[in-house]
PDB file of C-alpha atoms in Angstrom:
ATOM      1  CA  MET A   1      -0.034   0.000   0.424  1.00  0.00           C
ATOM      2  CA  SER A   2       1.401   2.889  -0.993  1.00  0.00           C
ATOM      3  CA  ARG A   3       0.980   6.596   1.486  1.00  0.00           C
ATOM      4  CA  TYR A   4      -1.666   7.736  -0.386  1.00  0.00           C
ATOM      5  CA  PRO A   5      -3.947   5.051  -2.964  1.00  0.00           C
ATOM      6  CA  LYS A   6      -4.420   6.978  -5.887  1.00  0.00           C
ATOM      7  CA  PRO A   7      -7.555   5.764  -7.560  1.00  0.00           C
ATOM      8  CA  THR A   8      -8.379   7.634 -11.050  1.00  0.00           C
ATOM      9  CA  GLU A   9     -11.537   8.872 -10.208  1.00  0.00           C
ATOM     10  CA  ASN A  10     -11.618  12.298  -9.122  1.00  0.00           C
ATOM     11  CA  LEU A  11     -14.824  11.777  -6.975  1.00  0.00           C
ATOM     12  CA  GLY A  12     -15.530   8.856  -4.313  1.00  0.00           C
ATOM     13  CA  VAL A  13     -16.556   7.761  -1.463  1.00  0.00           C
ATOM     14  CA  MET A  14     -14.817   6.536   1.592  1.00  0.00           C
ATOM     15  CA  TYR A  15     -15.760   4.251   4.482  1.00  0.00           C
ATOM     16  CA  ILE A  16     -14.110   3.067   7.463  1.00  0.00           C
ATOM     17  CA  ALA A  17     -15.004  -0.451   8.875  1.00  0.00           C
ATOM     18  CA  ILE A  18     -13.444  -2.184  11.600  1.00  0.00           C
ATOM     19  CA  GLY A  19     -14.421  -4.927  13.280  1.00  0.00           C
ATOM     20  CA  GLY A  20     -17.355  -7.500  12.446  1.00  0.00           C
ATOM     21  CA  ARG A  21     -20.108  -5.730  14.624  1.00  0.00           C
ATOM     22  CA  SER A  22     -19.708  -2.359  11.936  1.00  0.00           C
ATOM     23  CA  LEU A  23     -20.355  -4.619   8.785  1.00  0.00           C
ATOM     24  CA  TRP A  24     -24.455  -4.633   9.092  1.00  0.00           C
ATOM     25  CA  GLN A  25     -23.993  -0.925   9.661  1.00  0.00           C
ATOM     26  CA  LEU A  26     -21.666  -0.551   6.183  1.00  0.00           C
ATOM     27  CA  ARG A  27     -23.630  -2.872   4.235  1.00  0.00           C
ATOM     28  CA  ARG A  28     -27.198  -0.646   5.054  1.00  0.00           C
ATOM     29  CA  SER A  29     -25.365   2.398   4.482  1.00  0.00           C
ATOM     30  CA  LEU A  30     -23.712   1.514   1.096  1.00  0.00           C
ATOM     31  CA  LEU A  31     -26.583  -0.022  -0.118  1.00  0.00           C
ATOM     32  CA  SER A  32     -28.022   3.237   0.362  1.00  0.00           C
ATOM     33  CA  LEU A  33     -25.825   4.757  -1.320  1.00  0.00           C
ATOM     34  CA  ARG A  34     -25.637   2.876  -3.955  1.00  0.00           C
ATOM     35  CA  HIS A  35     -29.428   3.685  -4.904  1.00  0.00           C
ATOM     36  CA  HIS A  36     -28.872   6.853  -4.658  1.00  0.00           C
ATOM     37  CA  CYS A  37     -25.611   7.373  -6.203  1.00  0.00           C
ATOM     38  CA  PRO A  38     -24.822   4.315  -8.352  1.00  0.00           C
ATOM     39  CA  ASN A  39     -21.886   5.914 -10.176  1.00  0.00           C
ATOM     40  CA  VAL A  40     -19.783   6.911  -7.422  1.00  0.00           C
ATOM     41  CA  PRO A  41     -16.995   4.628  -6.388  1.00  0.00           C
ATOM     42  CA  VAL A  42     -16.001   3.279  -3.127  1.00  0.00           C
ATOM     43  CA  ALA A  43     -12.940   3.076  -1.098  1.00  0.00           C
ATOM     44  CA  LEU A  44     -13.365   0.826   2.247  1.00  0.00           C
ATOM     45  CA  PHE A  45     -10.870   0.397   4.742  1.00  0.00           C
ATOM     46  CA  THR A  46     -10.813  -2.602   6.849  1.00  0.00           C
ATOM     47  CA  ASP A  47      -9.718  -5.178   8.748  1.00  0.00           C
ATOM     48  CA  GLN A  48     -12.906  -8.026   7.676  1.00  0.00           C
ATOM     49  CA  SER A  49     -12.097 -10.512   5.136  1.00  0.00           C
ATOM     50  CA  ALA A  50     -12.815 -10.238   1.715  1.00  0.00           C
ATOM     51  CA  ASP A  51     -15.769 -12.616   1.811  1.00  0.00           C
ATOM     52  CA  THR A  52     -17.200 -11.098   4.578  1.00  0.00           C
ATOM     53  CA  CYS A  53     -17.521  -7.431   3.122  1.00  0.00           C
ATOM     54  CA  PRO A  54     -19.985  -5.546   0.646  1.00  0.00           C
ATOM     55  CA  ASP A  55     -18.264  -5.373  -2.636  1.00  0.00           C
ATOM     56  CA  VAL A  56     -16.289  -1.829  -3.542  1.00  0.00           C
ATOM     57  CA  GLU A  57     -14.308  -0.572  -6.116  1.00  0.00           C
ATOM     58  CA  TYR A  58     -11.000  -0.027  -3.917  1.00  0.00           C
ATOM     59  CA  ARG A  59     -10.404  -2.068  -0.980  1.00  0.00           C
ATOM     60  CA  PHE A  60      -7.644  -1.850   1.662  1.00  0.00           C
ATOM     61  CA  ASP A  61      -6.868  -3.981   3.896  1.00  0.00           C
ATOM     62  CA  VAL A  62      -5.873  -2.390   7.702  1.00  0.00           C
ATOM     63  CA  LYS A  63      -4.617  -3.571  10.847  1.00  0.00           C
ATOM     64  CA  ALA A  64      -6.485  -1.317  13.720  1.00  0.00           C
ATOM     65  CA  SER A  65      -8.699  -1.761  16.506  1.00  0.00           C
ATOM     66  CA  GLY A  66     -11.822   0.218  16.498  1.00  0.00           C
ATOM     67  CA  GLY A  67     -12.935   3.412  18.150  1.00  0.00           C
ATOM     68  CA  TYR A  68     -12.289   6.738  17.630  1.00  0.00           C
ATOM     69  CA  GLN A  69      -8.458   6.924  16.259  1.00  0.00           C
ATOM     70  CA  VAL A  70      -9.580   5.256  13.269  1.00  0.00           C
ATOM     71  CA  LYS A  71     -10.622   8.283  11.321  1.00  0.00           C
ATOM     72  CA  PRO A  72      -6.813  10.074  12.047  1.00  0.00           C
ATOM     73  CA  ARG A  73      -5.462   7.143  11.179  1.00  0.00           C
ATOM     74  CA  PHE A  74      -7.084   6.395   8.066  1.00  0.00           C
ATOM     75  CA  ILE A  75      -8.866   9.377   6.822  1.00  0.00           C
ATOM     76  CA  PRO A  76      -5.631  11.518   5.896  1.00  0.00           C
ATOM     77  CA  TRP A  77      -5.077   8.885   3.063  1.00  0.00           C
ATOM     78  CA  LEU A  78      -7.621  10.362   1.401  1.00  0.00           C
ATOM     79  CA  PRO A  79      -8.015   7.934  -2.003  1.00  0.00           C
ATOM     80  CA  PHE A  80      -9.562  10.308  -4.148  1.00  0.00           C
ATOM     81  CA  GLU A  81      -8.650  13.712  -5.252  1.00  0.00           C
ATOM     82  CA  ARG A  82     -12.121  14.714  -3.516  1.00  0.00           C
ATOM     83  CA  THR A  83     -13.325  12.063  -1.001  1.00  0.00           C
ATOM     84  CA  VAL A  84     -16.399  12.218   0.923  1.00  0.00           C
ATOM     85  CA  TYR A  85     -16.467  10.540   4.178  1.00  0.00           C
ATOM     86  CA  LEU A  86     -19.427   9.119   5.361  1.00  0.00           C
ATOM     87  CA  ASP A  87     -19.380   6.929   8.773  1.00  0.00           C
ATOM     88  CA  ALA A  88     -20.714   3.387   8.493  1.00  0.00           C
ATOM     89  CA  ASP A  89     -23.991   4.154  10.507  1.00  0.00           C
ATOM     90  CA  THR A  90     -25.020   6.945   7.747  1.00  0.00           C
ATOM     91  CA  VAL A  91     -27.983   6.395   5.740  1.00  0.00           C
ATOM     92  CA  VAL A  92     -28.117   8.645   2.014  1.00  0.00           C
ATOM     93  CA  LEU A  93     -31.448   9.792   1.388  1.00  0.00           C
ATOM     94  CA  LYS A  94     -31.055  11.655  -1.508  1.00  0.00           C
ATOM     95  CA  PRO A  95     -29.187  11.928  -4.664  1.00  0.00           C
ATOM     96  CA  SER A  96     -27.794  15.230  -3.867  1.00  0.00           C
ATOM     97  CA  ALA A  97     -26.321  13.857  -0.773  1.00  0.00           C
ATOM     98  CA  ILE A  98     -22.932  14.348  -2.170  1.00  0.00           C
ATOM     99  CA  ALA A  99     -23.715  16.802  -4.456  1.00  0.00           C
ATOM    100  CA  PRO A 100     -21.605  19.527  -2.621  1.00  0.00           C
ATOM    101  CA  ALA A 101     -18.248  18.117  -2.757  1.00  0.00           C
ATOM    102  CA  GLY A 102     -18.845  20.257  -6.703  1.00  0.00           C
ATOM    103  CA  LEU A 103     -17.730  23.035  -3.851  1.00  0.00           C
ATOM    104  CA  LEU A 104     -14.373  21.565  -3.712  1.00  0.00           C
ATOM    105  CA  THR A 105     -12.783  23.064  -6.907  1.00  0.00           C
ATOM    106  CA  GLU A 106     -10.700  25.965  -7.948  1.00  0.00           C
ATOM    107  CA  ARG A 107     -13.807  27.551  -9.140  1.00  0.00           C
ATOM    108  CA  PHE A 108     -15.453  27.795  -5.862  1.00  0.00           C
ATOM    109  CA  GLY A 109     -12.279  27.612  -3.880  1.00  0.00           C
ATOM    110  CA  TYR A 110     -13.383  25.182  -1.007  1.00  0.00           C
ATOM    111  CA  GLU A 111     -11.182  22.612   0.402  1.00  0.00           C
ATOM    112  CA  ALA A 112     -13.496  20.844   3.533  1.00  0.00           C
ATOM    113  CA  ILE A 113     -17.047  20.632   3.982  1.00  0.00           C
ATOM    114  CA  TYR A 114     -18.796  19.403   7.153  1.00  0.00           C
ATOM    115  CA  VAL A 115     -21.539  19.902   9.239  1.00  0.00           C
ATOM    116  CA  HIS A 116     -20.984  21.501  12.990  1.00  0.00           C
ATOM    117  CA  GLY A 117     -22.027  18.659  15.476  1.00  0.00           C
ATOM    118  CA  VAL A 118     -24.831  18.638  17.492  1.00  0.00           C
ATOM    119  CA  SER A 119     -23.639  19.377  21.240  1.00  0.00           C
ATOM    120  CA  LYS A 120     -22.128  22.577  19.179  1.00  0.00           C
ATOM    121  CA  ARG A 121     -18.992  22.259  21.966  1.00  0.00           C
ATOM    122  CA  CYS A 122     -18.510  25.487  21.921  1.00  0.00           C
ATOM    123  CA  ASP A 123     -16.303  25.419  24.984  1.00  0.00           C
ATOM    124  CA  GLN A 124     -13.961  22.911  23.897  1.00  0.00           C
ATOM    125  CA  VAL A 125     -12.197  23.977  20.278  1.00  0.00           C
ATOM    126  CA  GLY A 126     -10.959  27.029  21.880  1.00  0.00           C
ATOM    127  CA  ILE A 127     -10.949  29.254  18.783  1.00  0.00           C
ATOM    128  CA  CYS A 128     -12.734  32.657  18.504  1.00  0.00           C
ATOM    129  CA  GLY A 129     -15.887  30.423  20.110  1.00  0.00           C
ATOM    130  CA  VAL A 130     -16.308  28.669  17.082  1.00  0.00           C
ATOM    131  CA  PRO A 131     -18.451  25.027  17.408  1.00  0.00           C
ATOM    132  CA  SER A 132     -16.936  21.668  16.995  1.00  0.00           C
ATOM    133  CA  MET A 133     -17.725  19.955  13.391  1.00  0.00           C
ATOM    134  CA  ASN A 134     -18.888  16.216  13.369  1.00  0.00           C
ATOM    135  CA  SER A 135     -16.996  14.234  11.460  1.00  0.00           C
ATOM    136  CA  GLY A 136     -19.546  11.664  10.499  1.00  0.00           C
ATOM    137  CA  VAL A 137     -19.513  13.374   6.977  1.00  0.00           C
ATOM    138  CA  VAL A 138     -16.736  15.105   5.612  1.00  0.00           C
ATOM    139  CA  MET A 139     -15.722  16.401   2.494  1.00  0.00           C
ATOM    140  CA  LEU A 140     -12.291  17.235   1.752  1.00  0.00           C
ATOM    141  CA  ARG A 141     -10.214  18.083  -1.619  1.00  0.00           C
ATOM    142  CA  LYS A 142      -6.565  16.509  -1.880  1.00  0.00           C
ATOM    143  CA  CYS A 143      -4.321  19.621  -1.679  1.00  0.00           C
ATOM    144  CA  GLN A 144      -0.848  19.784   0.295  1.00  0.00           C
ATOM    145  CA  ARG A 145      -3.025  22.475   3.109  1.00  0.00           C
ATOM    146  CA  VAL A 146      -5.769  19.588   3.501  1.00  0.00           C
ATOM    147  CA  LEU A 147      -3.012  17.075   3.753  1.00  0.00           C
ATOM    148  CA  ASP A 148      -1.068  18.969   6.369  1.00  0.00           C
ATOM    149  CA  ALA A 149      -4.070  20.139   8.328  1.00  0.00           C
ATOM    150  CA  LEU A 150      -4.925  16.066   8.640  1.00  0.00           C
ATOM    151  CA  ALA A 151      -1.589  15.182   8.895  1.00  0.00           C
ATOM    152  CA  TYR A 152      -1.204  17.541  12.075  1.00  0.00           C
ATOM    153  CA  TRP A 153      -4.499  15.918  13.028  1.00  0.00           C
ATOM    154  CA  ARG A 154      -3.225  12.520  13.238  1.00  0.00           C
ATOM    155  CA  ARG A 155       0.182  13.947  14.876  1.00  0.00           C
ATOM    156  CA  ILE A 156      -1.802  15.315  17.685  1.00  0.00           C
ATOM    157  CA  TYR A 157      -4.565  13.048  18.441  1.00  0.00           C
ATOM    158  CA  ARG A 158      -4.162  10.943  21.724  1.00  0.00           C
ATOM    159  CA  GLY A 159      -7.332   8.903  22.168  1.00  0.00           C
ATOM    160  CA  GLY A 160     -10.937  10.313  22.681  1.00  0.00           C
ATOM    161  CA  ASN A 161     -13.269  12.522  20.240  1.00  0.00           C
ATOM    162  CA  ASP A 162     -11.685  13.178  17.196  1.00  0.00           C
ATOM    163  CA  GLU A 163     -13.982  15.697  16.360  1.00  0.00           C
ATOM    164  CA  VAL A 164     -12.558  18.819  18.330  1.00  0.00           C
ATOM    165  CA  LEU A 165      -9.193  18.476  16.971  1.00  0.00           C
ATOM    166  CA  LEU A 166     -10.176  17.835  13.756  1.00  0.00           C
ATOM    167  CA  THR A 167     -11.723  21.280  13.851  1.00  0.00           C
ATOM    168  CA  LYS A 168      -8.728  22.822  15.388  1.00  0.00           C
ATOM    169  CA  ALA A 169      -6.451  21.219  12.468  1.00  0.00           C
ATOM    170  CA  LEU A 170      -8.658  22.769   9.558  1.00  0.00           C
ATOM    171  CA  LEU A 171      -8.981  26.038  11.450  1.00  0.00           C
ATOM    172  CA  HIS A 172      -4.856  26.295  12.482  1.00  0.00           C
ATOM    173  CA  HIS A 173      -4.182  25.354   8.660  1.00  0.00           C
ATOM    174  CA  ALA A 174      -6.601  28.194   7.373  1.00  0.00           C
ATOM    175  CA  VAL A 175      -8.675  25.569   5.461  1.00  0.00           C
ATOM    176  CA  PRO A 176     -11.116  27.076   3.358  1.00  0.00           C
ATOM    177  CA  SER A 177     -14.155  25.187   4.632  1.00  0.00           C
ATOM    178  CA  TYR A 178     -18.042  25.329   4.011  1.00  0.00           C
ATOM    179  CA  ILE A 179     -20.513  24.647   6.733  1.00  0.00           C
ATOM    180  CA  LEU A 180     -23.211  22.574   5.636  1.00  0.00           C
ATOM    181  CA  PRO A 181     -27.022  22.367   7.181  1.00  0.00           C
ATOM    182  CA  ALA A 182     -27.994  20.034   9.411  1.00  0.00           C
ATOM    183  CA  GLU A 183     -29.813  17.876   6.212  1.00  0.00           C
ATOM    184  CA  TRP A 184     -26.160  16.669   5.439  1.00  0.00           C
ATOM    185  CA  ASN A 185     -25.835  14.722   8.802  1.00  0.00           C
ATOM    186  CA  CYS A 186     -28.949  14.711  10.496  1.00  0.00           C
ATOM    187  CA  ARG A 187     -28.513  13.207  14.308  1.00  0.00           C
ATOM    188  CA  ASN A 188     -31.556  14.017  15.460  1.00  0.00           C
ATOM    189  CA  ARG A 189     -34.888  14.971  14.221  1.00  0.00           C
ATOM    190  CA  GLU A 190     -35.425  18.355  16.154  1.00  0.00           C
ATOM    191  CA  GLN A 191     -32.327  19.246  13.949  1.00  0.00           C
ATOM    192  CA  VAL A 192     -34.873  19.674  10.724  1.00  0.00           C
ATOM    193  CA  ARG A 193     -37.868  21.061  10.086  1.00  0.00           C
ATOM    194  CA  HIS A 194     -39.198  18.453   8.156  1.00  0.00           C
ATOM    195  CA  TYR A 195     -37.914  14.179   7.027  1.00  0.00           C
ATOM    196  CA  SER A 196     -38.473  15.220   3.416  1.00  0.00           C
ATOM    197  CA  VAL A 197     -35.275  17.512   3.833  1.00  0.00           C
ATOM    198  CA  ILE A 198     -32.774  15.150   4.487  1.00  0.00           C
ATOM    199  CA  ARG A 199     -30.363  14.124   2.653  1.00  0.00           C
ATOM    200  CA  ILE A 200     -27.950  12.119   5.151  1.00  0.00           C
ATOM    201  CA  THR A 201     -29.277  10.649   8.559  1.00  0.00           C
ATOM    202  CA  HIS A 202     -26.921   9.705  11.309  1.00  0.00           C
ATOM    203  CA  HIS A 203     -29.416   8.199  13.209  1.00  0.00           C
ATOM    204  CA  ARG A 204     -29.138   4.806  13.906  1.00  0.00           C
ATOM    205  CA  PRO A 205     -32.760   3.253  14.428  1.00  0.00           C
ATOM    206  CA  VAL A 206     -32.887   4.368  10.143  1.00  0.00           C
ATOM    207  CA  LEU A 207     -30.071   2.042   9.369  1.00  0.00           C
ATOM    208  CA  ARG A 208     -32.583  -0.631   9.635  1.00  0.00           C
ATOM    209  CA  LEU A 209     -35.368   0.633   7.318  1.00  0.00           C
ATOM    210  CA  VAL A 210     -33.082   0.373   4.222  1.00  0.00           C
ATOM    211  CA  GLN A 211     -34.456  -2.110   2.098  1.00  0.00           C
ATOM    212  CA  PRO A 212     -32.752  -4.721   0.021  1.00  0.00           C
ATOM    213  CA  ASP A 213     -32.217  -2.557  -2.585  1.00  0.00           C
ATOM    214  CA  GLY A 214     -31.370   0.538  -0.580  1.00  0.00           C
ATOM    215  CA  SER A 215     -33.886   2.786  -0.547  1.00  0.00           C
ATOM    216  CA  VAL A 216     -36.427   3.965   2.559  1.00  0.00           C
ATOM    217  CA  PRO A 217     -39.722   4.359   1.938  1.00  0.00           C
ATOM    218  CA  GLU A 218     -41.027   7.584   2.770  1.00  0.00           C
ATOM    219  CA  ASP A 219     -43.724   5.985   5.035  1.00  0.00           C
ATOM    220  CA  LEU A 220     -41.321   4.819   7.320  1.00  0.00           C
ATOM    221  CA  ILE A 221     -39.201   7.809   7.310  1.00  0.00           C
ATOM    222  CA  LYS A 222     -42.495   9.564   8.140  1.00  0.00           C
ATOM    223  CA  GLN A 223     -43.087   7.015  10.799  1.00  0.00           C
ATOM    224  CA  TRP A 224     -39.348   7.555  12.220  1.00  0.00           C
ATOM    225  CA  TRP A 225     -40.114  11.274  12.320  1.00  0.00           C
ATOM    226  CA  GLU A 226     -43.255  10.818  14.145  1.00  0.00           C
ATOM    227  CA  GLY A 227     -41.026   9.052  17.222  1.00  0.00           C
ATOM    228  CA  SER A 228     -43.091   5.561  16.107  1.00  0.00           C
ATOM    229  CA  VAL A 229     -40.650   3.463  14.981  1.00  0.00           C
ATOM    230  CA  ALA A 230     -39.925   0.689  17.156  1.00  0.00           C
ATOM    231  CA  LYS A 231     -38.967  -2.619  15.046  1.00  0.00           C
ATOM    232  CA  SER A 232     -36.614  -3.239  11.873  1.00  0.00           C
ATOM    233  CA  SER A 233     -38.210  -3.511   8.403  1.00  0.00           C
ATOM    234  CA  GLY A 234     -35.069  -3.827   6.164  1.00  0.00           C
ATOM    235  CA  ALA A 235     -34.201  -7.515   7.489  1.00  0.00           C
ATOM    236  CA  ASN A 236     -33.745  -8.507   4.610  1.00  0.00           C
ATOM    237  CA  VAL A 237     -30.640  -6.896   4.374  1.00  0.00           C
ATOM    238  CA  LYS A 238     -27.451  -9.080   4.199  1.00  0.00           C
TER     239      LYS A 238
END
């Protein structure tokens, strides 16, 4: 494995799946991505055997223990020129989910895109009172400034939550960043005005609603939104 994998595609999605228990999440998240964004290549960093993992365009076998530390360890590899990193427990609900990666170009000048964390963590970043990002959905452009920021993040990480330190790293390196609304990383129903506007959920109960074709029927999303989902409705997903 080279230091930075270089697939030929300019844009792609990156997942990390460490430990067998993450695979049921990965399968459903990947199905939802394929359903809405079928032509986008995927790079998977995993310690699981190929015969247990879903098929992806680029697979990188790694050795690691689970926990937050896998993000500062592997995200800095940025396998695409424009990498959309998704946590394995996210669900894509719209084709426009990864469209903001179009801002990661010379035309617009952005090099990072993310959503603020639900908890805000305003008192933890310690830079101009800004809140912490949430690292479950992050879009990054492979350029020297971003690579330097990610290398710094990896270097200073010593355990615990990764998000505050990533926020600091991007700020310290003056990475031009676009902040998306919660519709792109919805962890909580109170964050958005209506379920129909959500592009990506990061709320584990929604994973259980993903169907074998990767869709999540609107009636099930509505039930989740109204707080009445109590059981899995996508049990046939393998």
